[in-house]
Amino acid sequence: MKKILIALNKLVPFGLLVLLVTLHSCGDQNFGGLALYTVRDDMGEDAKATLQKVADAGYAYVEAAGYNEGKFYGMAPEDFKAYLESVGLKPVSTHQGSVTLENADEQIAAVKAAGFEYFTIPVPPMGMFTFNPEDRTMGMQGSLEDFASILTTLGKKCDAAGLKLLYHNHDFEFKDNEDGVKPIEYLLENTDSKYVNFQMDLFWVTKAGADPVAYFEKYPGRFKLWHVKDMDDEGKFAPVGEGNIDFKRILAEKETSGMQKYFVEQDMTWDKKPLDVIGISHEGLKEIGFD
């Protein structure tokens, strides 16, 4: 490389050479985020080696899904933050599915210490989430009023700590419940955007038969993060760019959405290894136009 630079320096002015090298370096910069749930088994086996591979695949930031007993993937919050920094990754969001009103202060402190910006609730918390193993459908029990109240309480706690609270959807929130109410619309209309906003999972919205763009237009600015997850012709998870979700159309409305960051996620990778899939999806991001 040194010989190449010397040769180039003889052919072009030094200033132009610096510009060319700078442009080349900028083109190689990592971009986009990965939801670490995609590589959860690898994270369980060797979190540090896996995070290095995530960075090597081209990602710039991550969303955690491995908090337990005050640690992220077995690391103290400060150590997790430091290791991410050492491999060139930034902590942006973390899914805190085990949060309750009793342990919220403890978890918020850990999330803050790890350097995250978003405290994300992945499903209705505190026993409200339901799953039917026979037909693999998800839902919730309890009232939407209580649900909105819980999110508001947690959101106020997060705001006081300098964090932002989000709720992440699956498909059931975009379908009418037994009272003819769509849970996502109730939550959007009965929470204050100062304290509660949303992470839109584009796969699950599509799975529910809803249109992400229509929700951006109806509730502008409320969807701060996205899960970029593709769907094949059978309705299964697919690497980004290998499915049929029209991400270009959705991406064109990112400002209306309020989207600040996005994460590739694939819950199941079928016959492919998760660490291979994240590379395929990152190439898909480039082709679609994410940056």
mmCIF file of C-alpha atoms in Angstrom:
data_model
loop_
_atom_site.group_PDB
_atom_site.id
_atom_site.type_symbol
_atom_site.label_atom_id
_atom_site.label_comp_id
_atom_site.label_asym_id
_atom_site.label_seq_id
_atom_site.Cartn_x
_atom_site.Cartn_y
_atom_site.Cartn_z
ATOM 1 C CA MET A 1 0.000 0.000 0.000
ATOM 2 C CA LYS A 2 2.867 2.359 0.842
ATOM 3 C CA LYS A 3 4.442 1.854 -2.597
ATOM 4 C CA ILE A 4 1.093 2.552 -4.268
ATOM 5 C CA LEU A 5 0.691 5.828 -2.361
ATOM 6 C CA ILE A 6 4.236 6.906 -3.275
ATOM 7 C CA ALA A 7 3.541 6.191 -6.940
ATOM 8 C CA LEU A 8 0.255 8.081 -6.822
ATOM 9 C CA ASN A 9 1.932 11.029 -5.140
ATOM 10 C CA LYS A 10 4.244 11.387 -8.151
ATOM 11 C CA LEU A 11 1.266 11.482 -10.507
ATOM 12 C CA VAL A 12 -1.207 13.738 -8.662
ATOM 13 C CA PRO A 13 -0.896 16.753 -6.341
ATOM 14 C CA PHE A 14 -0.763 15.916 -2.638
ATOM 15 C CA GLY A 15 -4.078 17.631 -1.891
ATOM 16 C CA LEU A 16 -5.865 15.616 -4.523
ATOM 17 C CA LEU A 17 -4.268 12.445 -3.202
ATOM 18 C CA VAL A 18 -5.577 13.193 0.294
ATOM 19 C CA LEU A 19 -9.042 13.793 -1.152
ATOM 20 C CA LEU A 20 -8.984 10.486 -3.043
ATOM 21 C CA VAL A 21 -7.893 8.553 0.041
ATOM 22 C CA THR A 22 -10.539 10.300 2.147
ATOM 23 C CA LEU A 23 -13.281 9.477 -0.342
ATOM 24 C CA HIS A 24 -12.140 5.863 -0.451
ATOM 25 C CA SER A 25 -12.192 5.667 3.351
ATOM 26 C CA CYS A 26 -15.675 7.195 3.529
ATOM 27 C CA GLY A 27 -16.948 4.589 1.117
ATOM 28 C CA ASP A 28 -15.720 1.843 3.403
ATOM 29 C CA GLN A 29 -17.464 3.162 6.512
ATOM 30 C CA ASN A 30 -19.857 0.838 8.286
ATOM 31 C CA PHE A 31 -23.524 1.771 8.317
ATOM 32 C CA GLY A 32 -26.859 0.530 9.614
ATOM 33 C CA GLY A 33 -27.786 -1.459 12.667
ATOM 34 C CA LEU A 34 -28.266 -5.084 13.631
ATOM 35 C CA ALA A 35 -30.757 -6.442 16.140
ATOM 36 C CA LEU A 36 -28.602 -8.926 18.044
ATOM 37 C CA TYR A 37 -31.628 -11.188 18.492
ATOM 38 C CA THR A 38 -30.775 -12.391 14.975
ATOM 39 C CA VAL A 39 -27.476 -13.851 16.228
ATOM 40 C CA ARG A 40 -28.693 -14.750 19.720
ATOM 41 C CA ASP A 41 -27.277 -18.279 19.694
ATOM 42 C CA ASP A 42 -23.877 -17.024 18.592
ATOM 43 C CA MET A 43 -24.010 -14.303 21.246
ATOM 44 C CA GLY A 44 -24.738 -16.984 23.839
ATOM 45 C CA GLU A 45 -21.687 -18.995 22.783
ATOM 46 C CA ASP A 46 -19.179 -16.145 22.393
ATOM 47 C CA ALA A 47 -20.552 -12.630 22.600
ATOM 48 C CA LYS A 48 -17.278 -10.822 21.970
ATOM 49 C CA ALA A 49 -16.313 -12.839 18.895
ATOM 50 C CA THR A 50 -19.824 -12.450 17.511
ATOM 51 C CA LEU A 51 -19.821 -8.673 17.976
ATOM 52 C CA GLN A 52 -16.554 -8.496 16.073
ATOM 53 C CA LYS A 53 -18.184 -10.439 13.229
ATOM 54 C CA VAL A 54 -21.157 -8.055 13.276
ATOM 55 C CA ALA A 55 -18.761 -5.141 12.820
ATOM 56 C CA ASP A 56 -16.883 -7.044 10.112
ATOM 57 C CA ALA A 57 -20.192 -7.559 8.270
ATOM 58 C CA GLY A 58 -20.466 -3.787 7.898
ATOM 59 C CA TYR A 59 -22.796 -2.725 10.709
ATOM 60 C CA ALA A 60 -22.251 0.469 12.697
ATOM 61 C CA TYR A 61 -24.590 0.050 15.660
ATOM 62 C CA VAL A 62 -26.618 -2.596 17.491
ATOM 63 C CA GLU A 63 -29.749 -3.343 19.432
ATOM 64 C CA ALA A 64 -29.289 -5.695 22.375
ATOM 65 C CA ALA A 65 -31.632 -8.485 23.413
ATOM 66 C CA GLY A 66 -29.612 -10.160 26.112
ATOM 67 C CA TYR A 67 -30.081 -8.446 29.477
ATOM 68 C CA ASN A 68 -30.019 -10.654 32.565
ATOM 69 C CA GLU A 69 -29.303 -9.932 36.222
ATOM 70 C CA GLY A 70 -27.809 -6.524 35.582
ATOM 71 C CA LYS A 71 -25.566 -7.589 32.698
ATOM 72 C CA PHE A 72 -25.674 -7.498 28.917
ATOM 73 C CA TYR A 73 -24.578 -10.841 27.487
ATOM 74 C CA GLY A 74 -22.710 -11.587 30.688
ATOM 75 C CA MET A 75 -20.884 -8.239 30.719
ATOM 76 C CA ALA A 76 -21.362 -5.388 33.157
ATOM 77 C CA PRO A 77 -23.011 -2.409 31.408
ATOM 78 C CA GLU A 78 -19.810 -0.360 31.367
ATOM 79 C CA ASP A 79 -17.785 -3.317 30.050
ATOM 80 C CA PHE A 80 -20.341 -4.010 27.324
ATOM 81 C CA LYS A 81 -20.206 -0.381 26.235
ATOM 82 C CA ALA A 82 -16.403 -0.412 26.201
ATOM 83 C CA TYR A 83 -16.205 -3.609 24.183
ATOM 84 C CA LEU A 84 -18.672 -2.334 21.588
ATOM 85 C CA GLU A 85 -16.565 0.793 21.226
ATOM 86 C CA SER A 86 -13.409 -1.289 20.813
ATOM 87 C CA VAL A 87 -14.837 -3.076 17.760
ATOM 88 C CA GLY A 88 -16.397 0.044 16.266
ATOM 89 C CA LEU A 89 -20.018 -0.561 17.240
ATOM 90 C CA LYS A 90 -22.409 1.826 18.974
ATOM 91 C CA PRO A 91 -25.119 0.821 21.463
ATOM 92 C CA VAL A 92 -28.393 2.407 20.326
ATOM 93 C CA SER A 93 -31.350 0.349 21.559
ATOM 94 C CA THR A 94 -31.995 -2.556 23.898
ATOM 95 C CA HIS A 95 -35.051 -4.786 24.261
ATOM 96 C CA GLN A 96 -35.937 -4.983 27.955
ATOM 97 C CA GLY A 97 -38.683 -7.602 28.018
ATOM 98 C CA SER A 98 -38.284 -8.374 31.714
ATOM 99 C CA VAL A 99 -38.988 -4.838 32.926
ATOM 100 C CA THR A 100 -41.587 -4.292 35.636
ATOM 101 C CA LEU A 101 -42.609 -1.241 37.611
ATOM 102 C CA GLU A 102 -40.579 -2.675 40.504
ATOM 103 C CA ASN A 103 -37.294 -3.254 38.661
ATOM 104 C CA ALA A 104 -37.573 -0.385 36.179
ATOM 105 C CA ASP A 105 -35.188 1.954 38.017
ATOM 106 C CA GLU A 106 -32.527 -0.761 38.174
ATOM 107 C CA GLN A 107 -32.866 -1.620 34.493
ATOM 108 C CA ILE A 108 -32.924 2.010 33.403
ATOM 109 C CA ALA A 109 -29.674 2.612 35.301
ATOM 110 C CA ALA A 110 -28.050 -0.372 33.575
ATOM 111 C CA VAL A 111 -29.280 0.707 30.143
ATOM 112 C CA LYS A 112 -27.958 4.219 30.747
ATOM 113 C CA ALA A 113 -24.576 2.925 31.928
ATOM 114 C CA ALA A 114 -24.247 0.769 28.806
ATOM 115 C CA GLY A 115 -24.625 3.849 26.622
ATOM 116 C CA PHE A 116 -27.956 3.048 24.995
ATOM 117 C CA GLU A 117 -30.301 5.790 23.808
ATOM 118 C CA TYR A 118 -33.539 3.792 23.522
ATOM 119 C CA PHE A 119 -35.176 1.588 26.152
ATOM 120 C CA THR A 120 -37.452 -0.626 24.059
ATOM 121 C CA ILE A 121 -40.326 -2.796 25.283
ATOM 122 C CA PRO A 122 -40.513 -5.813 22.902
ATOM 123 C CA VAL A 123 -43.951 -7.180 23.919
ATOM 124 C CA PRO A 124 -46.672 -6.206 26.389
ATOM 125 C CA PRO A 125 -44.796 -6.367 29.725
ATOM 126 C CA MET A 126 -45.549 -7.692 33.167
ATOM 127 C CA GLY A 127 -47.441 -10.814 32.128
ATOM 128 C CA MET A 128 -49.718 -9.088 29.627
ATOM 129 C CA PHE A 129 -48.222 -10.877 26.604
ATOM 130 C CA THR A 130 -49.845 -14.127 25.429
ATOM 131 C CA PHE A 131 -48.676 -16.792 22.989
ATOM 132 C CA ASN A 132 -50.672 -19.755 21.701
ATOM 133 C CA PRO A 133 -48.207 -22.555 20.829
ATOM 134 C CA GLU A 134 -50.823 -24.484 18.832
ATOM 135 C CA ASP A 135 -51.350 -21.857 16.162
ATOM 136 C CA ARG A 136 -48.304 -19.730 17.103
ATOM 137 C CA THR A 137 -50.381 -16.575 17.478
ATOM 138 C CA MET A 138 -49.488 -13.695 19.755
ATOM 139 C CA GLY A 139 -51.753 -11.416 21.721
ATOM 140 C CA MET A 140 -52.274 -9.723 25.051
ATOM 141 C CA GLN A 141 -54.414 -9.964 28.139
ATOM 142 C CA GLY A 142 -55.537 -7.115 30.325
ATOM 143 C CA SER A 143 -56.838 -3.716 29.292
ATOM 144 C CA LEU A 144 -55.316 -1.343 26.787
ATOM 145 C CA GLU A 145 -55.890 1.411 29.314
ATOM 146 C CA ASP A 146 -53.596 -0.333 31.805
ATOM 147 C CA PHE A 147 -51.088 -1.050 29.050
ATOM 148 C CA ALA A 148 -50.903 2.606 28.013
ATOM 149 C CA SER A 149 -50.581 3.621 31.660
ATOM 150 C CA ILE A 150 -47.658 1.247 32.199
ATOM 151 C CA LEU A 151 -45.879 2.567 29.111
ATOM 152 C CA THR A 152 -46.429 6.140 30.252
ATOM 153 C CA THR A 153 -45.035 5.425 33.726
ATOM 154 C CA LEU A 154 -41.969 3.733 32.238
ATOM 155 C CA GLY A 155 -41.621 6.489 29.670
ATOM 156 C CA LYS A 156 -41.532 9.177 32.340
ATOM 157 C CA LYS A 157 -38.870 7.240 34.234
ATOM 158 C CA CYS A 158 -36.791 6.908 31.064
ATOM 159 C CA ASP A 159 -37.210 10.586 30.219
ATOM 160 C CA ALA A 160 -35.994 11.580 33.676
ATOM 161 C CA ALA A 161 -32.886 9.437 33.126
ATOM 162 C CA GLY A 162 -32.206 10.858 29.669
ATOM 163 C CA LEU A 163 -33.432 7.777 27.793
ATOM 164 C CA LYS A 164 -36.247 7.356 25.256
ATOM 165 C CA LEU A 165 -38.899 4.677 25.661
ATOM 166 C CA LEU A 166 -40.271 2.801 22.663
ATOM 167 C CA TYR A 167 -42.740 -0.023 22.185
ATOM 168 C CA HIS A 168 -41.983 -2.661 19.531
ATOM 169 C CA ASN A 169 -44.889 -4.273 17.672
ATOM 170 C CA HIS A 170 -45.693 -7.710 16.309
ATOM 171 C CA ASP A 171 -48.767 -8.388 14.161
ATOM 172 C CA PHE A 172 -51.599 -8.526 16.700
ATOM 173 C CA GLU A 173 -51.323 -4.835 17.586
ATOM 174 C CA PHE A 174 -52.374 -3.971 14.027
ATOM 175 C CA LYS A 175 -55.474 -6.182 14.090
ATOM 176 C CA ASP A 176 -58.855 -5.476 15.700
ATOM 177 C CA ASN A 177 -59.200 -6.984 19.164
ATOM 178 C CA GLU A 178 -62.430 -8.404 20.571
ATOM 179 C CA ASP A 179 -63.689 -4.838 21.091
ATOM 180 C CA GLY A 180 -62.944 -3.844 17.499
ATOM 181 C CA VAL A 181 -59.969 -1.710 18.543
ATOM 182 C CA LYS A 182 -56.490 -1.906 17.048
ATOM 183 C CA PRO A 183 -54.095 -1.892 20.037
ATOM 184 C CA ILE A 184 -51.426 0.103 18.170
ATOM 185 C CA GLU A 185 -53.887 2.898 17.419
ATOM 186 C CA TYR A 186 -55.090 2.995 21.014
ATOM 187 C CA LEU A 187 -51.517 3.265 22.251
ATOM 188 C CA LEU A 188 -50.602 5.948 19.719
ATOM 189 C CA GLU A 189 -53.649 8.011 20.621
ATOM 190 C CA ASN A 190 -53.464 7.543 24.385
ATOM 191 C CA THR A 191 -49.777 8.165 25.072
ATOM 192 C CA ASP A 192 -47.776 11.383 24.999
ATOM 193 C CA SER A 193 -45.022 11.468 22.366
ATOM 194 C CA LYS A 194 -42.802 13.167 24.932
ATOM 195 C CA TYR A 195 -42.676 9.918 26.892
ATOM 196 C CA VAL A 196 -43.731 7.059 24.600
ATOM 197 C CA ASN A 197 -42.897 6.357 20.971
ATOM 198 C CA PHE A 198 -42.593 3.261 18.808
ATOM 199 C CA GLN A 199 -40.270 0.892 17.017
ATOM 200 C CA MET A 200 -41.989 -0.365 13.881
ATOM 201 C CA ASP A 201 -41.238 -3.930 12.830
ATOM 202 C CA LEU A 202 -41.904 -3.728 9.101
ATOM 203 C CA PHE A 203 -42.318 -7.498 8.712
ATOM 204 C CA TRP A 204 -45.007 -7.823 11.370
ATOM 205 C CA VAL A 205 -46.936 -4.789 10.139
ATOM 206 C CA THR A 206 -46.958 -6.316 6.656
ATOM 207 C CA LYS A 207 -47.904 -9.707 8.103
ATOM 208 C CA ALA A 208 -50.933 -8.092 9.725
ATOM 209 C CA GLY A 209 -52.072 -6.766 6.354
ATOM 210 C CA ALA A 210 -51.374 -3.141 7.283
ATOM 211 C CA ASP A 211 -49.434 -0.502 5.378
ATOM 212 C CA PRO A 212 -46.459 1.058 7.212
ATOM 213 C CA VAL A 213 -46.640 4.228 5.120
ATOM 214 C CA ALA A 214 -50.297 4.771 6.010
ATOM 215 C CA TYR A 215 -49.357 4.698 9.688
ATOM 216 C CA PHE A 216 -46.483 7.120 9.127
ATOM 217 C CA GLU A 217 -48.927 9.524 7.503
ATOM 218 C CA LYS A 218 -51.597 9.118 10.178
ATOM 219 C CA TYR A 219 -49.165 9.305 13.107
ATOM 220 C CA PRO A 220 -46.175 11.287 11.819
ATOM 221 C CA GLY A 221 -43.000 11.298 13.846
ATOM 222 C CA ARG A 222 -43.956 8.485 16.224
ATOM 223 C CA PHE A 223 -41.897 5.620 14.751
ATOM 224 C CA LYS A 224 -38.345 6.440 15.830
ATOM 225 C CA LEU A 225 -36.733 3.078 15.045
ATOM 226 C CA TRP A 226 -37.463 0.374 12.479
ATOM 227 C CA HIS A 227 -36.837 -3.330 12.266
ATOM 228 C CA VAL A 228 -35.966 -3.994 8.629
ATOM 229 C CA LYS A 229 -37.056 -7.587 8.161
ATOM 230 C CA ASP A 230 -38.060 -9.122 4.833
ATOM 231 C CA MET A 231 -40.785 -11.657 3.957
ATOM 232 C CA ASP A 232 -40.657 -14.417 1.342
ATOM 233 C CA ASP A 233 -43.534 -15.624 -0.831
ATOM 234 C CA GLU A 234 -44.573 -18.108 1.873
ATOM 235 C CA GLY A 235 -44.840 -15.358 4.476
ATOM 236 C CA LYS A 236 -41.654 -16.429 6.255
ATOM 237 C CA PHE A 237 -38.668 -14.378 7.390
ATOM 238 C CA ALA A 238 -36.104 -13.715 4.661
ATOM 239 C CA PRO A 239 -32.800 -11.842 4.312
ATOM 240 C CA VAL A 240 -33.260 -8.185 3.435
ATOM 241 C CA GLY A 241 -33.583 -7.819 -0.316
ATOM 242 C CA GLU A 242 -34.518 -11.454 -0.927
ATOM 243 C CA GLY A 243 -38.176 -11.041 0.015
ATOM 244 C CA ASN A 244 -41.095 -9.057 -1.336
ATOM 245 C CA ILE A 245 -41.509 -6.114 1.061
ATOM 246 C CA ASP A 246 -41.179 -2.844 -0.856
ATOM 247 C CA PHE A 247 -38.537 -1.240 1.339
ATOM 248 C CA LYS A 248 -37.751 1.502 -1.181
ATOM 249 C CA ARG A 249 -41.318 2.796 -0.940
ATOM 250 C CA ILE A 250 -41.179 2.669 2.859
ATOM 251 C CA LEU A 251 -37.711 4.233 3.055
ATOM 252 C CA ALA A 252 -38.899 7.179 0.957
ATOM 253 C CA GLU A 253 -41.159 8.121 3.892
ATOM 254 C CA LYS A 254 -38.557 7.878 6.666
ATOM 255 C CA GLU A 255 -38.847 11.572 7.531
ATOM 256 C CA THR A 256 -42.609 11.309 7.893
ATOM 257 C CA SER A 257 -42.084 8.266 10.095
ATOM 258 C CA GLY A 258 -39.640 10.064 12.374
ATOM 259 C CA MET A 259 -37.141 7.229 11.904
ATOM 260 C CA GLN A 260 -33.756 7.952 13.459
ATOM 261 C CA LYS A 261 -32.123 4.523 13.192
ATOM 262 C CA TYR A 262 -32.985 1.079 11.823
ATOM 263 C CA PHE A 263 -31.949 -2.501 12.529
ATOM 264 C CA VAL A 264 -31.790 -5.577 10.359
ATOM 265 C CA GLU A 265 -33.509 -8.480 12.093
ATOM 266 C CA GLN A 266 -34.378 -12.025 11.085
ATOM 267 C CA ASP A 267 -36.008 -14.110 13.807
ATOM 268 C CA MET A 268 -35.300 -17.431 12.085
ATOM 269 C CA THR A 269 -32.767 -18.032 9.307
ATOM 270 C CA TRP A 270 -33.902 -21.521 8.274
ATOM 271 C CA ASP A 271 -31.166 -23.337 6.322
ATOM 272 C CA LYS A 272 -28.715 -20.435 6.514
ATOM 273 C CA LYS A 273 -26.430 -19.519 9.408
ATOM 274 C CA PRO A 274 -27.350 -16.258 11.137
ATOM 275 C CA LEU A 275 -23.838 -14.867 10.707
ATOM 276 C CA ASP A 276 -24.095 -15.505 6.968
ATOM 277 C CA VAL A 277 -27.561 -13.984 6.760
ATOM 278 C CA ILE A 278 -26.513 -10.694 8.337
ATOM 279 C CA GLY A 279 -23.952 -10.251 5.565
ATOM 280 C CA ILE A 280 -26.544 -10.966 2.875
ATOM 281 C CA SER A 281 -28.929 -8.485 4.490
ATOM 282 C CA HIS A 282 -26.266 -5.792 4.710
ATOM 283 C CA GLU A 283 -25.684 -6.083 0.967
ATOM 284 C CA GLY A 284 -29.456 -5.835 0.556
ATOM 285 C CA LEU A 285 -29.459 -2.577 2.512
ATOM 286 C CA LYS A 286 -26.969 -1.099 0.051
ATOM 287 C CA GLU A 287 -29.031 -2.105 -2.976
ATOM 288 C CA ILE A 288 -32.232 -0.675 -1.474
ATOM 289 C CA GLY A 289 -30.586 2.620 -0.596
ATOM 290 C CA PHE A 290 -30.274 2.526 3.202
ATOM 291 C CA ASP A 291 -27.294 4.355 4.636
#
